[in-house]
Coordinates of C-alpha atoms and ligand atoms in Angstrom, one line a residue:
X1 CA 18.6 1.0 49.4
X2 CA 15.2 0.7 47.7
X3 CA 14.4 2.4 44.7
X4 CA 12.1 5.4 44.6
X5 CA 8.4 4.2 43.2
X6 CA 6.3 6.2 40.6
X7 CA 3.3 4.8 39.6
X8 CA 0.6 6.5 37.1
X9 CA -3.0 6.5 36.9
X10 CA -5.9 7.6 35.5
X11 CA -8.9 6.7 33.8
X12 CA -8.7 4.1 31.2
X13 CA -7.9 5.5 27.5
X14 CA -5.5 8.8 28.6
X15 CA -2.4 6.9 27.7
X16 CA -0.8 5.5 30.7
X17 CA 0.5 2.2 28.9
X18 CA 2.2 4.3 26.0
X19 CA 3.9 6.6 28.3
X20 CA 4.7 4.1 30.7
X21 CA 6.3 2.7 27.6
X22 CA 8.1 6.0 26.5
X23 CA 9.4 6.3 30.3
X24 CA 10.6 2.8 30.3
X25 CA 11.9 2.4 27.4
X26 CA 13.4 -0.9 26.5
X27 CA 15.6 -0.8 29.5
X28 CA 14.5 -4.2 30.7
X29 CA 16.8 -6.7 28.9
X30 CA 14.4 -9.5 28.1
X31 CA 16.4 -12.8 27.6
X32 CA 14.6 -14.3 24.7
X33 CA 14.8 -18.0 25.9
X34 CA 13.9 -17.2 29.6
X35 CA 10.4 -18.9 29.8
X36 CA 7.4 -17.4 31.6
X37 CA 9.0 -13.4 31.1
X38 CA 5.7 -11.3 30.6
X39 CA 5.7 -9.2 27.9
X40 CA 3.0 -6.8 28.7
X41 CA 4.1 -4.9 31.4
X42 CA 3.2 -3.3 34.0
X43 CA 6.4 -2.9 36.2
X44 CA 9.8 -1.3 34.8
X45 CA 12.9 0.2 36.0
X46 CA 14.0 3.6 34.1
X47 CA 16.2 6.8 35.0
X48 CA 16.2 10.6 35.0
X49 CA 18.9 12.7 35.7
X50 CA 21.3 9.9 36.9
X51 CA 18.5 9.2 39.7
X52 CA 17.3 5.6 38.9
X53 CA 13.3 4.9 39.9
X54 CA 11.0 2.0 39.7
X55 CA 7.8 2.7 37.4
X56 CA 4.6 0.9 37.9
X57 CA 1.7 1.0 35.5
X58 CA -1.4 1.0 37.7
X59 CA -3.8 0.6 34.6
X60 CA -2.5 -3.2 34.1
X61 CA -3.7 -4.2 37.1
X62 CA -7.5 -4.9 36.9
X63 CA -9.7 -6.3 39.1
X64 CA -11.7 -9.2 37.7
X65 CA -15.0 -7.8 36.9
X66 CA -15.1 -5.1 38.5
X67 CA -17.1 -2.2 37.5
X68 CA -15.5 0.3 35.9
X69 CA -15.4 2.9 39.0
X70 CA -13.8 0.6 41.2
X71 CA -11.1 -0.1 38.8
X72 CA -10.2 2.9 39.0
X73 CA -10.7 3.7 42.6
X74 CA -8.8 0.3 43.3
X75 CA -5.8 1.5 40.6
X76 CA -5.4 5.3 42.7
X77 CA -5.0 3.6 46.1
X78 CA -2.5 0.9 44.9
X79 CA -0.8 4.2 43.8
X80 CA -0.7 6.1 46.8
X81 CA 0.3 2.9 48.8
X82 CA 2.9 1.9 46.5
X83 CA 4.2 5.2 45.3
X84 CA 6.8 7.7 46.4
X85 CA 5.5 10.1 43.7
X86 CA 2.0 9.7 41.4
X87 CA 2.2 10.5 37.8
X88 CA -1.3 11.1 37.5
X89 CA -2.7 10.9 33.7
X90 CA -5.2 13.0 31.9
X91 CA -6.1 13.8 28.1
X92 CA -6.4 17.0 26.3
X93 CA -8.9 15.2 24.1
X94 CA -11.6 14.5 26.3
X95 CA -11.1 17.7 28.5
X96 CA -11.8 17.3 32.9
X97 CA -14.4 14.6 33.1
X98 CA -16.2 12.8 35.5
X99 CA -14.1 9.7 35.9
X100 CA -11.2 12.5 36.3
X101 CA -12.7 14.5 39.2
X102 CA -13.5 11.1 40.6
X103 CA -9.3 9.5 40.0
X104 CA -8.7 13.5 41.8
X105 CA -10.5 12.4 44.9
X106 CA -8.9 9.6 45.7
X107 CA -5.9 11.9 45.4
X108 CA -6.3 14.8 47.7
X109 CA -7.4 12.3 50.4
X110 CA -3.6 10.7 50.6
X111 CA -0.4 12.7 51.1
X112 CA 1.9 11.2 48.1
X113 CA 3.4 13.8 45.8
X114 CA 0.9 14.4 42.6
X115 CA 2.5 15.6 39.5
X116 CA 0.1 16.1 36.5
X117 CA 0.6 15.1 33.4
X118 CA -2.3 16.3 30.1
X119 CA -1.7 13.8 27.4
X120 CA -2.5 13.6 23.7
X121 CA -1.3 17.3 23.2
X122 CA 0.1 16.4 19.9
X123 CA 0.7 20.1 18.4
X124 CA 1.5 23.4 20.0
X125 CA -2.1 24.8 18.9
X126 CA -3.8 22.3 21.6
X127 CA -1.7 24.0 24.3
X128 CA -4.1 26.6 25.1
X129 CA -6.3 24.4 26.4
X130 CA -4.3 23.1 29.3
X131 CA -5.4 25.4 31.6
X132 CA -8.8 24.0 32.1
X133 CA -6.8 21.6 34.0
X134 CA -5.8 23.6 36.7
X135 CA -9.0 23.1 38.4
X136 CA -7.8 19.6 38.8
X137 CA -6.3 21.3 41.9
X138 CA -2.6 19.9 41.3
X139 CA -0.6 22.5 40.5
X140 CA 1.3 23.5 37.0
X141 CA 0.1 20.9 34.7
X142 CA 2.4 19.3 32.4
X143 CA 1.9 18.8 28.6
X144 CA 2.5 15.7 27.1
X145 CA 2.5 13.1 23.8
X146 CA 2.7 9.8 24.8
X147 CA 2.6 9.4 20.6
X148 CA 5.1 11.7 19.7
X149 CA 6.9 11.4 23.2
X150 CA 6.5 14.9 23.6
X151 CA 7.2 16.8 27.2
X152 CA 8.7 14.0 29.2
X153 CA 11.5 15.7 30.2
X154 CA 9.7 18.7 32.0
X155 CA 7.2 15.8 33.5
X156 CA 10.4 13.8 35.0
X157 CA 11.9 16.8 36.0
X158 CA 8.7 17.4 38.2
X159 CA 8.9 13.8 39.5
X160 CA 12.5 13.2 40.2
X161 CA 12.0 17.1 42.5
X162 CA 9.3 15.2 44.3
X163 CA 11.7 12.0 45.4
X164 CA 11.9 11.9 49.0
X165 CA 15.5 12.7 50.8
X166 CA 17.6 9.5 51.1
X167 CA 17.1 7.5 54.1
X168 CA 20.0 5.9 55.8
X169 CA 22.2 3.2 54.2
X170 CA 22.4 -0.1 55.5
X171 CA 24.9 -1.5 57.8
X172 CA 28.1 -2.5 56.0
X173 CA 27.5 -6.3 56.0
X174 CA 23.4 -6.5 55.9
X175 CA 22.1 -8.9 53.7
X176 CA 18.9 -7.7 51.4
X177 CA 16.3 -10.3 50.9
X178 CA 13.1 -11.0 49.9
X179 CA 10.4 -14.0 49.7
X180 CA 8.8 -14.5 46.5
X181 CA 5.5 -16.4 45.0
X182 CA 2.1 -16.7 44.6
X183 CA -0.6 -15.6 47.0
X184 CA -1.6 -18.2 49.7
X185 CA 2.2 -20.3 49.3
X186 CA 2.9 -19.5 52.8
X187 CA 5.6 -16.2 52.8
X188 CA 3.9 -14.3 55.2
X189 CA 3.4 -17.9 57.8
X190 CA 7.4 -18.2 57.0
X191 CA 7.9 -14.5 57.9
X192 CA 6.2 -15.0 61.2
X193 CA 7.6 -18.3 61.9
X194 CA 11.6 -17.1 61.3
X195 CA 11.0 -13.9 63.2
X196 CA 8.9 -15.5 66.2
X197 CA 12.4 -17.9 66.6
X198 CA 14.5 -17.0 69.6
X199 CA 17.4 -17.5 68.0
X200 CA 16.4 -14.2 65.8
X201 CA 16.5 -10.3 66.8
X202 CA 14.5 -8.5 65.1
X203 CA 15.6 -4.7 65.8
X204 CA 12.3 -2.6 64.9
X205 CA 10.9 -0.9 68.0
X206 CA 8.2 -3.1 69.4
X207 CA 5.1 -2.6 67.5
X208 CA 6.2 -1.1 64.6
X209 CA 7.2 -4.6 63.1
X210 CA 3.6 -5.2 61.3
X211 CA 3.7 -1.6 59.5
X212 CA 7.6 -1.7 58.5
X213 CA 8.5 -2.0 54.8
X214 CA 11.3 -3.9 55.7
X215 CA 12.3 -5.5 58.8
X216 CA 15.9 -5.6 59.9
X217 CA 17.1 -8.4 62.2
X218 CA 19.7 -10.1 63.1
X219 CA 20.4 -14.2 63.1
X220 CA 22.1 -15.9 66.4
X221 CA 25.5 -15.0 64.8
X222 CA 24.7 -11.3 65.3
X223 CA 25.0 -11.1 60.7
X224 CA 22.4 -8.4 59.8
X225 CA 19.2 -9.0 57.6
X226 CA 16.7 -7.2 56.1
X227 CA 13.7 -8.6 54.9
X228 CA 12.4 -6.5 52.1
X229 CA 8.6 -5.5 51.7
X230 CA 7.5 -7.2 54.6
X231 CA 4.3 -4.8 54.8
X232 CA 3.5 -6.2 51.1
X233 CA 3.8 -10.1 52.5
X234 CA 1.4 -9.2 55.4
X235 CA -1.8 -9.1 54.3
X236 CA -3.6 -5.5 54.9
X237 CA -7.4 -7.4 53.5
X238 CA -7.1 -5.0 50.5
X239 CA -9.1 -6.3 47.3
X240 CA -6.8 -6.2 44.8
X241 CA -4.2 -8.0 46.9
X242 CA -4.9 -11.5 45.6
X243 CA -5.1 -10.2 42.0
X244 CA -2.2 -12.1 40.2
X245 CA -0.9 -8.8 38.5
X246 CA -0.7 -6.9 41.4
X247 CA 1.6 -9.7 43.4
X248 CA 3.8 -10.2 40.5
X249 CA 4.2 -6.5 40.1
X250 CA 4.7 -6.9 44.3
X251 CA 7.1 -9.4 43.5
X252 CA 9.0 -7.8 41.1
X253 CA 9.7 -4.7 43.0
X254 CA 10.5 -6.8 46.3
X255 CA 13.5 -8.8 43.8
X256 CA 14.7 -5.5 43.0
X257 CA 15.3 -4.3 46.1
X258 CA 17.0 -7.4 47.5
X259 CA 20.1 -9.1 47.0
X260 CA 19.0 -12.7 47.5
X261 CA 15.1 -13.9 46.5
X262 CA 14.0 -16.5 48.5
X263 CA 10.9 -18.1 46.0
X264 CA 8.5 -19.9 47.9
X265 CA 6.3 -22.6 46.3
X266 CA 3.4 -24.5 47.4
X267 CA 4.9 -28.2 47.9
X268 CA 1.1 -29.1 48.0
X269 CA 0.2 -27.4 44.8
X270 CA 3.5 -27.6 42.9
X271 CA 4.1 -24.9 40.2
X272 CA 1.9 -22.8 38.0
X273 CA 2.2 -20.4 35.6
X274 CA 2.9 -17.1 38.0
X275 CA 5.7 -18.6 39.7
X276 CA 7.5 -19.0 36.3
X277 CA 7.4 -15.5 35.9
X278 CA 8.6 -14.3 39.1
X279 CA 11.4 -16.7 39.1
X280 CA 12.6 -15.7 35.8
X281 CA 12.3 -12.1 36.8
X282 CA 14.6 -12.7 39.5
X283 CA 16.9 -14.7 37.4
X284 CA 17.2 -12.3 34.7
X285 CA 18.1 -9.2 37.4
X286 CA 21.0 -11.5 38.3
X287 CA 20.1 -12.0 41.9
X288 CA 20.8 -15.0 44.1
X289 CA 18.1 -17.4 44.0
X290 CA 16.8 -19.9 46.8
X291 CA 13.6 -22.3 45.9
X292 CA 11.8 -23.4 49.2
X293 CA 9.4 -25.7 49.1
X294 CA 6.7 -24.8 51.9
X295 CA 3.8 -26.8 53.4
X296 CA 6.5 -29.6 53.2
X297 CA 4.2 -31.3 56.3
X298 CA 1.4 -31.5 54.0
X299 CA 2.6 -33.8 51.4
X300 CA 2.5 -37.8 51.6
X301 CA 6.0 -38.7 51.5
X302 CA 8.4 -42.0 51.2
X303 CA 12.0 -42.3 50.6
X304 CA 11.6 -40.9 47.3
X305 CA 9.4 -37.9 47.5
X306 CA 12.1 -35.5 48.1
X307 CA 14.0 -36.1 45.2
X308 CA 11.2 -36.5 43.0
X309 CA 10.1 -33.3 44.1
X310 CA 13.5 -32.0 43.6
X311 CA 13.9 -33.3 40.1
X312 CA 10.0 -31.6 38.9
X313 CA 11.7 -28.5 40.0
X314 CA 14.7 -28.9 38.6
X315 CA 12.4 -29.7 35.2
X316 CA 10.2 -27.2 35.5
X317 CA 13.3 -24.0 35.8
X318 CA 16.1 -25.4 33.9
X319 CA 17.5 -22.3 34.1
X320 CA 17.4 -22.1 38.0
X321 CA 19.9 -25.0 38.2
X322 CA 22.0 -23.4 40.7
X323 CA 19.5 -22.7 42.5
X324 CA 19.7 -24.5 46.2
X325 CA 16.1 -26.4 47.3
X326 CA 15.0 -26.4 50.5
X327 CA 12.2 -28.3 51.3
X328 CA 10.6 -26.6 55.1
X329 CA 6.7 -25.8 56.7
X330 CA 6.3 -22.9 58.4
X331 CA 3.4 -24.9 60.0
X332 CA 5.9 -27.3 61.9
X333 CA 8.8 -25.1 61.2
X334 CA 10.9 -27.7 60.1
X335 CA 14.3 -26.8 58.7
X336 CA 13.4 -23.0 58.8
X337 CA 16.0 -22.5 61.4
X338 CA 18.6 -23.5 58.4
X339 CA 17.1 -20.5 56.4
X340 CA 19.9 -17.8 57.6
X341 CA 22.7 -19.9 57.0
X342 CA 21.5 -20.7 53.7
X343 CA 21.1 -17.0 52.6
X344 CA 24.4 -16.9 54.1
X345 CA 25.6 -18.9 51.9
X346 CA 24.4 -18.0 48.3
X347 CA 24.9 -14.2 49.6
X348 CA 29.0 -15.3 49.9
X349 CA 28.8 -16.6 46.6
X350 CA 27.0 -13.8 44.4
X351 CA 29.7 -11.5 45.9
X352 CA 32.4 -14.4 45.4
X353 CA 35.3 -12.5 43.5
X354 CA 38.0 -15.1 42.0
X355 CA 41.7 -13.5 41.4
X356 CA 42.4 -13.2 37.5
X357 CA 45.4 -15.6 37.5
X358 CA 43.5 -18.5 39.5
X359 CA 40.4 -17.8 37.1
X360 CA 42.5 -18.3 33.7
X361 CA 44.1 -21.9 35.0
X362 CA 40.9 -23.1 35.5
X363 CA 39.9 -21.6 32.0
X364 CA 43.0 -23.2 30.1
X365 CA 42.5 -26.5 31.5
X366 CA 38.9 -26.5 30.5
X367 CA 39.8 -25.7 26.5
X368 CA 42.6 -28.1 27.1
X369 CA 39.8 -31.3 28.3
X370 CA 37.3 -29.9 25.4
X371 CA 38.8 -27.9 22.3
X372 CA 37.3 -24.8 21.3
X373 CA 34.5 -24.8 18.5
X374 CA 35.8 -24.0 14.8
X375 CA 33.5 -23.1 11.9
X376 CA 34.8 -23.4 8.1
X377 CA 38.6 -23.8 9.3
X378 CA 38.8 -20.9 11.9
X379 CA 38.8 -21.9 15.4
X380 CA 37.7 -19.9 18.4
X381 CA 40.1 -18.5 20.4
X382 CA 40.1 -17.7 24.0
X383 CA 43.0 -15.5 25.4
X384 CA 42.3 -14.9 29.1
X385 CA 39.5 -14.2 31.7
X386 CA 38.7 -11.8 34.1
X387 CA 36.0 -10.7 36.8
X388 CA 34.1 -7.7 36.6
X389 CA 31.5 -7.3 38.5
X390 CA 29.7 -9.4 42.0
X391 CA 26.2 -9.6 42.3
X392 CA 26.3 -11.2 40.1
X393 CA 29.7 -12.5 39.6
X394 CA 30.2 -11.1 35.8
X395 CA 33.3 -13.1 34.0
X396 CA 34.6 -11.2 30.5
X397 CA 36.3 -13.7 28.2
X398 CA 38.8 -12.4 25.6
X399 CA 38.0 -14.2 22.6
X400 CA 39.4 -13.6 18.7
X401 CA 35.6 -13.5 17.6
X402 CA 32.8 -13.5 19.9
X403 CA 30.3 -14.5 17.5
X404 CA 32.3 -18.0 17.7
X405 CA 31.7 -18.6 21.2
X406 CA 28.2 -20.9 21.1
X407 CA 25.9 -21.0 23.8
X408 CA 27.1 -25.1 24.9
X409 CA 30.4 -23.9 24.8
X410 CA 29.7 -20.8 27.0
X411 CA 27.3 -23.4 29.1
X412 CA 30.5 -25.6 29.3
X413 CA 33.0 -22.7 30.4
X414 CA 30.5 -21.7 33.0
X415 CA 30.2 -25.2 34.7
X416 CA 34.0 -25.6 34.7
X417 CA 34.2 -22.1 36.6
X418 CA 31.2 -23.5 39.2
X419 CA 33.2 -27.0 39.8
X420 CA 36.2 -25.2 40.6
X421 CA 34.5 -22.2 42.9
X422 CA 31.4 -22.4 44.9
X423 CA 28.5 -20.3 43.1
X424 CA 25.6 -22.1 44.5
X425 CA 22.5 -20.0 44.1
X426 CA 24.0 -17.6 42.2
X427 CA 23.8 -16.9 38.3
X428 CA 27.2 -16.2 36.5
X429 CA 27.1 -13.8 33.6
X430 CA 29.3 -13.9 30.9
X431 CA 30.6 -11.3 28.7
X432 CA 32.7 -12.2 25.5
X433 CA 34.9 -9.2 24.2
X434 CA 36.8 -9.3 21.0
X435 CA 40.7 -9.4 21.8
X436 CA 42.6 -8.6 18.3
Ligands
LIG1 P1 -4.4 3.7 28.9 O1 -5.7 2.9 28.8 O2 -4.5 4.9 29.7 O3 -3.2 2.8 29.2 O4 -4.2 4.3 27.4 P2 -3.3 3.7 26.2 O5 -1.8 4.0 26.4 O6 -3.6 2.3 25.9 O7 -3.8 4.7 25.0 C1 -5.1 4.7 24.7 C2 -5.2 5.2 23.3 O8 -4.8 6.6 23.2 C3 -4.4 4.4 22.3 O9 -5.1 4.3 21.1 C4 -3.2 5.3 22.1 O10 -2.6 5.1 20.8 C5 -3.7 6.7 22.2 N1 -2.7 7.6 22.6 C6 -1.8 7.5 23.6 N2 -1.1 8.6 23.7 C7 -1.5 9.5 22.7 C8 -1.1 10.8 22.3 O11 -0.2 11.4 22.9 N3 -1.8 11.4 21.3 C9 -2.8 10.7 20.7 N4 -3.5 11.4 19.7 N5 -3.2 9.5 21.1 C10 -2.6 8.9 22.1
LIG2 P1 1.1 -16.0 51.6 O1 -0.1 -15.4 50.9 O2 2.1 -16.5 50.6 O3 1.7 -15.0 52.5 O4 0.6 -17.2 52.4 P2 0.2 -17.3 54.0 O5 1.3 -17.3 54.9 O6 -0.9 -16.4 54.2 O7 -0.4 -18.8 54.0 C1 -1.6 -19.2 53.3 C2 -2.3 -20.3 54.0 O8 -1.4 -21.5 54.1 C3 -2.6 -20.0 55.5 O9 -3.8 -20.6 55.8 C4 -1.5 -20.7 56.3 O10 -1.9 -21.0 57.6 C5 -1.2 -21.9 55.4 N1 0.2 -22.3 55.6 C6 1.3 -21.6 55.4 N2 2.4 -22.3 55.5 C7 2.0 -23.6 55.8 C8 2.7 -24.8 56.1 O11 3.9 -24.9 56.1 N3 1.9 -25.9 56.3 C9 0.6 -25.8 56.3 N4 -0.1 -27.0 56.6 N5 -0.1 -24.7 56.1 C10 0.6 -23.6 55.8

């Protein structure tokens, strides 16, 4: 089920990046050699009270040269359309202001959950003064140091109260996906295209389709789909919808909230910068990845195109090697009836779980074809495997010395498990434990 979204604003300058970054931690692992991984972010997973929550930095996403007061106005109503609960920043420094009363507006006028927080109160002596802040008309307002990481706890206790009830679970048996890219790629032309098919059911009342988050439906097998974030694919003509960090925060909440990613790329355009990011996103969180390559009818092809096409992209994400391509226009619809199927597919295989004894043959017969690596007269030493975890399929290797197991020998041990078992479009992590 998706993740509860708390998103803070304010006016530039209160602090929203450093408490974002006191709330988030360092809980998103950043590979070091995944390419095109931002740094700066805007868009981070964190947890309170066991109750996990998706935090969005509204104060990274700016408008290109916009004034100043429609930043701001465009930050608040990203907020209240993206948030289950609005963190919503000001500073003890600076006192109400005019910018404030303006942010405050914007707020009474939607219905979202307001919780407020009074930053920079970096001693006990400045408490006093929070009272002025009542007159913000939110309620009890909450004292914070974003540099000291004072008050948190009381704020998150406030927020995680405000977290709507649980809706229902999915059907046992759904499948979670989402598309990915850039604006303009085509995901919203492929939404319509796959759920206009006959051969697809889509179950939302009649109507309601256009304004659901997600769209359940099912494919002519009767297997159960939900589409994640269609809302955010369908354009609602909101400025701040083409901006790039707004779609890649988009993105990046969509991937979290889906099993499988479907990453769309231009085939006219090829790749740029933003898709690199999104991909590696998805990557890194482990979930199964499909690349299809849209506007397929556009591009001038011969015999070769296809597999040229296949090899840039295969370039381009070296890490995305198990990743399936499929090359389809939503224009013509070609090959987009094979879509289901192919989520399908990569869906069996991120939740593929390979008995212990079957996994270790395959294991021992690949250290048998290519010895183990030794360093100053000690060899590595691999005892046995076993499966931990699906989505993804998580593999811990007993080893005498993990620090011994290299990255090409890992690499190696990980193609010899996908030429035995099919793990198309799925990563494989893999865990090496000391075994004495
Ligand atoms: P944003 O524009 O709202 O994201 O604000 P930033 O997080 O970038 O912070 C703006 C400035 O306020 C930076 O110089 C921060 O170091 C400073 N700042 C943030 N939190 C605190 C705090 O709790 N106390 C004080 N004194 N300064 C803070
Ligand atoms: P999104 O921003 O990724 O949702 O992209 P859209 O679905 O809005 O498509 C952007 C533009 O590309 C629109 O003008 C579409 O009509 C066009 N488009 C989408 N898919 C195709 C395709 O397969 N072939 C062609 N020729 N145009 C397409």
């Amino acid at each position: 089920m998706a993740k509860p979204v708390v998103a803070i604003v304010g006016r530039p300058n209160v602090g929203k990046s450093t408490i974002f970054n006191r709330i988030a931690g360092d809980r998103i692992s950043i590979v070091e050699d995944t390419p095109g991984v931002t740094r700066d972010r805007i868009y981070a997973n964190s947890e309170w009270l066991g109750q996990q929550f998706s935090l969005i930095d509204t104060g990274g996403i700016d408008i290109d040269d916009a004034p100043f007061i429609k930043q701001i106005t465009e930050q608040a109503e990203i907020a209240i359309d993206e948030a289950d609960v609005i963190i919503y920043l000001v500073s003890i420094k600076e006192g109400v202001t005019d910018a404030d009363e303006h942010v405050a507006q914007i707020l009474y006028r939607s219905d979202k959950p307001v919780v407020l927080g009074v930053n920079k109160v970096d001693n006990p002596e400045l408490r006093s003064e929070i009272y002025d802040f009542y007159s913000l008309g939110f309620g009890d307002p909450y004292p914070l140091s974003g540099s000291h990481g004072l008050g948190l706890g009381d704020l998150l206790d406030a927020v995680v109260k405000n977290f709507p009830e649980k809706s229902g679970e999915d059907e046992p048996g759904t499948i979670r996906f989402s598309l990915i890219g850039r604006p303009n790629v085509g995901k919203s032309s492929i939404v319509n295209a796959l759920l206009g098919e006959d051969r697809v059911i889509v179950s939302d009342v009649a109507g309601t389709t256009r304004d659901a988050i997600d769209t359940k439906f099912t494919d002519e097998d009767g297997d159960r789909f939900v589409m994640v974030d269609t809302a955010g694919i369908r354009k609602k003509g909101k400025v701040y919808e083409n901006t790039e960090r707004y779609s890649v925060m988009r993105a990046l909440k969509a991937i979290d909230n889906s099993d499988v990613a479907l990453f769309v790329i231009n085939g006219e355009e090829g790749i740029r910068e933003q898709d690199k990011r999104v991909a590696g996103y998805a990557h890194e969180a482990g979930k199964a990845i499909i690349i299809v390559v849209n506007k397929w009818d556009l591009v001038k092809k011969d015999n070769h195109t296809m597999q040229e096409f296949e090899a840039y992209i295969r370039d381009q994400f070296v890490y995305l090697a198990y990743a399936p391509i499929i090359f389809v226009s939503a224009k013509t619809t070609q090959r987009l009836e094979q879509l289901p199927a192919l989520i399908k597919k990569v869906n069996t295989n991120h939740t593929r779980r390979i008995q212990s004894s079957v996994l270790n043959d395959v294991i021992m017969d690949a250290i048998a074809m290519n010895s183990t690596p030794s360093d100053n007269g000690k060899r590595l030493r691999v005892y046995y495997a076993t499966q931990v975890a699906i989505q993804p399929p998580t593999f811990v290797v007993f080893v005498n010395d993990p620090d011994m197991m290299h990255f090409s020998y890992e690499r190696f041990l990980e193609n010899q498990i996908r030429n035995a078992f099919d793990f198309t479009g799925t990563p494989i992590h893999m865990i090496e434990r000391r075994r004495k």
